[in-house]
Amino acid sequence: MPTLSQEFFDDYARAYEQFDAQAVSQMYFVPAVLMSDETKSVFTSQEAIVDVIDELMDKLQAVGVAMCEADVCQTMRLSENIMFSNVKWTFKDATQQKLFSCFVSYTLQLDGESLKIIVSVIDDEERELERLLFPVT
């Protein structure tokens, strides 16, 4: 039986496959934090979250992503309503060939019966996309 976090990330993956930044943004609390080794950004509006997701989706489309699979590797409760999840993402093209995989960590909060993202840590994803978008020759 899928866990609540796996179901959440399956829904998240479906929204990404539709390249629906608005739907993905609804899966975030406001304010939300998106961080990597280089940047730490706090988004204080739904529109700002949509903008950053749109940029990421543009990169995914540029490398030919058509399918997204989320495999929740670990979830642990931090409090009654807050949890941490580590997700292995696999991105595939239209022929189901793997383009790349990466790990993203999330802090999530229970909002009624569903989860919403508070913090995303995205180092692996950025590195893989840069490698595909700008290959070293």
PDB file of C-alpha atoms in Angstrom:
ATOM      1  CA  MET A   1       0.000   0.000   0.000  1.00  0.00           C
ATOM      2  CA  PRO A   2       1.506   3.365  -0.998  1.00  0.00           C
ATOM      3  CA  THR A   3       2.366   5.759   1.777  1.00  0.00           C
ATOM      4  CA  LEU A   4       0.906   9.256   1.979  1.00  0.00           C
ATOM      5  CA  SER A   5       4.247  10.722   0.875  1.00  0.00           C
ATOM      6  CA  GLN A   6       4.528   8.317  -2.101  1.00  0.00           C
ATOM      7  CA  GLU A   7       0.977   9.196  -3.186  1.00  0.00           C
ATOM      8  CA  PHE A   8       1.823  12.889  -2.860  1.00  0.00           C
ATOM      9  CA  PHE A   9       4.930  12.581  -5.032  1.00  0.00           C
ATOM     10  CA  ASP A  10       3.085  10.439  -7.591  1.00  0.00           C
ATOM     11  CA  ASP A  11       0.583  13.306  -7.935  1.00  0.00           C
ATOM     12  CA  TYR A  12       3.490  15.759  -8.094  1.00  0.00           C
ATOM     13  CA  ALA A  13       5.088  13.715 -10.907  1.00  0.00           C
ATOM     14  CA  ARG A  14       1.813  13.666 -12.875  1.00  0.00           C
ATOM     15  CA  ALA A  15       1.584  17.475 -12.640  1.00  0.00           C
ATOM     16  CA  TYR A  16       5.182  17.712 -13.910  1.00  0.00           C
ATOM     17  CA  GLU A  17       4.407  15.380 -16.822  1.00  0.00           C
ATOM     18  CA  GLN A  18       1.611  17.762 -17.803  1.00  0.00           C
ATOM     19  CA  PHE A  19       4.073  20.678 -17.484  1.00  0.00           C
ATOM     20  CA  ASP A  20       1.455  22.349 -15.286  1.00  0.00           C
ATOM     21  CA  ALA A  21       3.408  24.801 -13.139  1.00  0.00           C
ATOM     22  CA  GLN A  22       0.207  26.096 -11.548  1.00  0.00           C
ATOM     23  CA  ALA A  23      -0.780  22.609 -10.341  1.00  0.00           C
ATOM     24  CA  VAL A  24       2.728  21.967  -9.007  1.00  0.00           C
ATOM     25  CA  SER A  25       2.767  25.319  -7.212  1.00  0.00           C
ATOM     26  CA  GLN A  26      -0.424  24.363  -5.375  1.00  0.00           C
ATOM     27  CA  MET A  27       1.568  21.565  -3.734  1.00  0.00           C
ATOM     28  CA  TYR A  28       3.716  24.149  -1.895  1.00  0.00           C
ATOM     29  CA  PHE A  29       2.996  26.128   1.231  1.00  0.00           C
ATOM     30  CA  VAL A  30       3.579  29.865   0.986  1.00  0.00           C
ATOM     31  CA  PRO A  31       6.137  30.890   2.019  1.00  0.00           C
ATOM     32  CA  ALA A  32       8.273  28.081   0.591  1.00  0.00           C
ATOM     33  CA  VAL A  33      12.033  27.650   0.507  1.00  0.00           C
ATOM     34  CA  LEU A  34      13.963  26.272  -2.455  1.00  0.00           C
ATOM     35  CA  MET A  35      17.644  25.717  -1.821  1.00  0.00           C
ATOM     36  CA  SER A  36      20.784  24.302  -3.301  1.00  0.00           C
ATOM     37  CA  ASP A  37      24.457  24.656  -2.459  1.00  0.00           C
ATOM     38  CA  GLU A  38      24.544  27.905  -4.419  1.00  0.00           C
ATOM     39  CA  THR A  39      21.161  29.492  -3.705  1.00  0.00           C
ATOM     40  CA  LYS A  40      18.616  29.781  -0.954  1.00  0.00           C
ATOM     41  CA  SER A  41      15.361  31.372  -2.086  1.00  0.00           C
ATOM     42  CA  VAL A  42      12.208  32.118  -0.129  1.00  0.00           C
ATOM     43  CA  PHE A  43       9.046  32.405  -2.209  1.00  0.00           C
ATOM     44  CA  THR A  44       6.346  34.536  -0.640  1.00  0.00           C
ATOM     45  CA  SER A  45       3.678  34.210  -3.328  1.00  0.00           C
ATOM     46  CA  GLN A  46       2.130  31.475  -5.426  1.00  0.00           C
ATOM     47  CA  GLU A  47       3.101  33.446  -8.560  1.00  0.00           C
ATOM     48  CA  ALA A  48       6.786  33.385  -7.590  1.00  0.00           C
ATOM     49  CA  ILE A  49       6.616  29.614  -7.122  1.00  0.00           C
ATOM     50  CA  VAL A  50       4.924  29.255 -10.532  1.00  0.00           C
ATOM     51  CA  ASP A  51       7.724  31.299 -12.136  1.00  0.00           C
ATOM     52  CA  VAL A  52      10.553  29.145 -10.744  1.00  0.00           C
ATOM     53  CA  ILE A  53       8.710  25.924 -11.616  1.00  0.00           C
ATOM     54  CA  ASP A  54       8.108  27.224 -15.148  1.00  0.00           C
ATOM     55  CA  GLU A  55      11.864  27.805 -15.523  1.00  0.00           C
ATOM     56  CA  LEU A  56      12.594  24.267 -14.368  1.00  0.00           C
ATOM     57  CA  MET A  57       9.931  22.844 -16.684  1.00  0.00           C
ATOM     58  CA  ASP A  58      11.462  24.737 -19.613  1.00  0.00           C
ATOM     59  CA  LYS A  59      14.791  23.008 -18.875  1.00  0.00           C
ATOM     60  CA  LEU A  60      13.103  19.606 -18.568  1.00  0.00           C
ATOM     61  CA  GLN A  61      11.379  20.090 -21.908  1.00  0.00           C
ATOM     62  CA  ALA A  62      14.641  21.261 -23.492  1.00  0.00           C
ATOM     63  CA  VAL A  63      16.332  17.966 -22.580  1.00  0.00           C
ATOM     64  CA  GLY A  64      13.337  15.923 -23.799  1.00  0.00           C
ATOM     65  CA  VAL A  65      11.656  14.884 -20.550  1.00  0.00           C
ATOM     66  CA  ALA A  66       8.228  13.336 -21.111  1.00  0.00           C
ATOM     67  CA  MET A  67       7.872  11.145 -18.017  1.00  0.00           C
ATOM     68  CA  CYS A  68       8.720  11.639 -14.341  1.00  0.00           C
ATOM     69  CA  GLU A  69       8.893   8.904 -11.721  1.00  0.00           C
ATOM     70  CA  ALA A  70       9.187   9.537  -8.007  1.00  0.00           C
ATOM     71  CA  ASP A  71      10.539   6.871  -5.692  1.00  0.00           C
ATOM     72  CA  VAL A  72      10.296   7.916  -2.053  1.00  0.00           C
ATOM     73  CA  CYS A  73      13.452   6.428  -0.537  1.00  0.00           C
ATOM     74  CA  GLN A  74      12.957   7.639   2.999  1.00  0.00           C
ATOM     75  CA  THR A  75      10.324   9.469   4.993  1.00  0.00           C
ATOM     76  CA  MET A  76      10.600  10.322   8.646  1.00  0.00           C
ATOM     77  CA  ARG A  77       8.344  12.266  10.919  1.00  0.00           C
ATOM     78  CA  LEU A  78       9.843  15.395  12.418  1.00  0.00           C
ATOM     79  CA  SER A  79       6.701  16.284  14.369  1.00  0.00           C
ATOM     80  CA  GLU A  80       3.035  15.372  14.349  1.00  0.00           C
ATOM     81  CA  ASN A  81       2.424  17.294  11.114  1.00  0.00           C
ATOM     82  CA  ILE A  82       5.896  17.764   9.603  1.00  0.00           C
ATOM     83  CA  MET A  83       7.963  15.147   7.806  1.00  0.00           C
ATOM     84  CA  PHE A  84      11.121  14.837   5.773  1.00  0.00           C
ATOM     85  CA  SER A  85      11.229  12.830   2.536  1.00  0.00           C
ATOM     86  CA  ASN A  86      14.117  11.952   0.264  1.00  0.00           C
ATOM     87  CA  VAL A  87      12.948  11.217  -3.280  1.00  0.00           C
ATOM     88  CA  LYS A  88      14.800   9.649  -6.182  1.00  0.00           C
ATOM     89  CA  TRP A  89      13.460  11.200  -9.351  1.00  0.00           C
ATOM     90  CA  THR A  90      13.876   9.466 -12.704  1.00  0.00           C
ATOM     91  CA  PHE A  91      13.207  11.491 -15.827  1.00  0.00           C
ATOM     92  CA  LYS A  92      12.533   9.717 -19.131  1.00  0.00           C
ATOM     93  CA  ASP A  93      11.937  10.711 -22.724  1.00  0.00           C
ATOM     94  CA  ALA A  94       8.868   9.841 -24.822  1.00  0.00           C
ATOM     95  CA  THR A  95      10.310   6.377 -25.599  1.00  0.00           C
ATOM     96  CA  GLN A  96      10.755   5.706 -21.857  1.00  0.00           C
ATOM     97  CA  GLN A  97      14.545   5.934 -22.114  1.00  0.00           C
ATOM     98  CA  LYS A  98      16.095   7.254 -18.931  1.00  0.00           C
ATOM     99  CA  LEU A  99      17.552  10.736 -19.370  1.00  0.00           C
ATOM    100  CA  PHE A 100      18.738  11.203 -15.781  1.00  0.00           C
ATOM    101  CA  SER A 101      18.025  10.487 -12.140  1.00  0.00           C
ATOM    102  CA  CYS A 102      18.544  12.701  -9.141  1.00  0.00           C
ATOM    103  CA  PHE A 103      17.756  12.950  -5.463  1.00  0.00           C
ATOM    104  CA  VAL A 104      15.720  15.802  -4.000  1.00  0.00           C
ATOM    105  CA  SER A 105      14.958  16.249  -0.318  1.00  0.00           C
ATOM    106  CA  TYR A 106      11.732  17.786   0.927  1.00  0.00           C
ATOM    107  CA  THR A 107      10.301  18.991   4.190  1.00  0.00           C
ATOM    108  CA  LEU A 108       6.536  18.546   4.062  1.00  0.00           C
ATOM    109  CA  GLN A 109       3.657  19.563   6.281  1.00  0.00           C
ATOM    110  CA  LEU A 110       0.313  17.868   6.636  1.00  0.00           C
ATOM    111  CA  ASP A 111      -2.454  20.234   5.537  1.00  0.00           C
ATOM    112  CA  GLY A 112      -5.721  18.564   6.474  1.00  0.00           C
ATOM    113  CA  GLU A 113      -5.577  15.193   4.704  1.00  0.00           C
ATOM    114  CA  SER A 114      -2.849  16.131   2.229  1.00  0.00           C
ATOM    115  CA  LEU A 115       0.791  17.176   2.255  1.00  0.00           C
ATOM    116  CA  LYS A 116       2.398  20.408   1.082  1.00  0.00           C
ATOM    117  CA  ILE A 117       6.056  21.214   0.530  1.00  0.00           C
ATOM    118  CA  ILE A 118       7.740  23.697   2.863  1.00  0.00           C
ATOM    119  CA  VAL A 119      11.375  23.235   1.730  1.00  0.00           C
ATOM    120  CA  SER A 120      13.000  21.623  -1.350  1.00  0.00           C
ATOM    121  CA  VAL A 121      16.736  20.903  -1.585  1.00  0.00           C
ATOM    122  CA  ILE A 122      17.645  20.381  -5.244  1.00  0.00           C
ATOM    123  CA  ASP A 123      21.418  20.097  -5.812  1.00  0.00           C
ATOM    124  CA  ASP A 124      21.399  16.852  -7.814  1.00  0.00           C
ATOM    125  CA  GLU A 125      18.663  17.993 -10.174  1.00  0.00           C
ATOM    126  CA  GLU A 126      20.415  21.240 -11.063  1.00  0.00           C
ATOM    127  CA  ARG A 127      23.734  19.463 -11.740  1.00  0.00           C
ATOM    128  CA  GLU A 128      22.131  16.833 -13.985  1.00  0.00           C
ATOM    129  CA  LEU A 129      20.158  19.373 -15.992  1.00  0.00           C
ATOM    130  CA  GLU A 130      23.228  21.557 -16.489  1.00  0.00           C
ATOM    131  CA  ARG A 131      25.190  18.486 -17.645  1.00  0.00           C
ATOM    132  CA  LEU A 132      22.493  17.680 -20.231  1.00  0.00           C
ATOM    133  CA  LEU A 133      21.865  21.270 -21.332  1.00  0.00           C
ATOM    134  CA  PHE A 134      25.529  22.234 -21.586  1.00  0.00           C
ATOM    135  CA  PRO A 135      27.582  19.103 -22.301  1.00  0.00           C
ATOM    136  CA  VAL A 136      31.333  19.441 -22.051  1.00  0.00           C
ATOM    137  CA  THR A 137      32.929  18.727 -25.421  1.00  0.00           C
TER     138      THR A 137
END
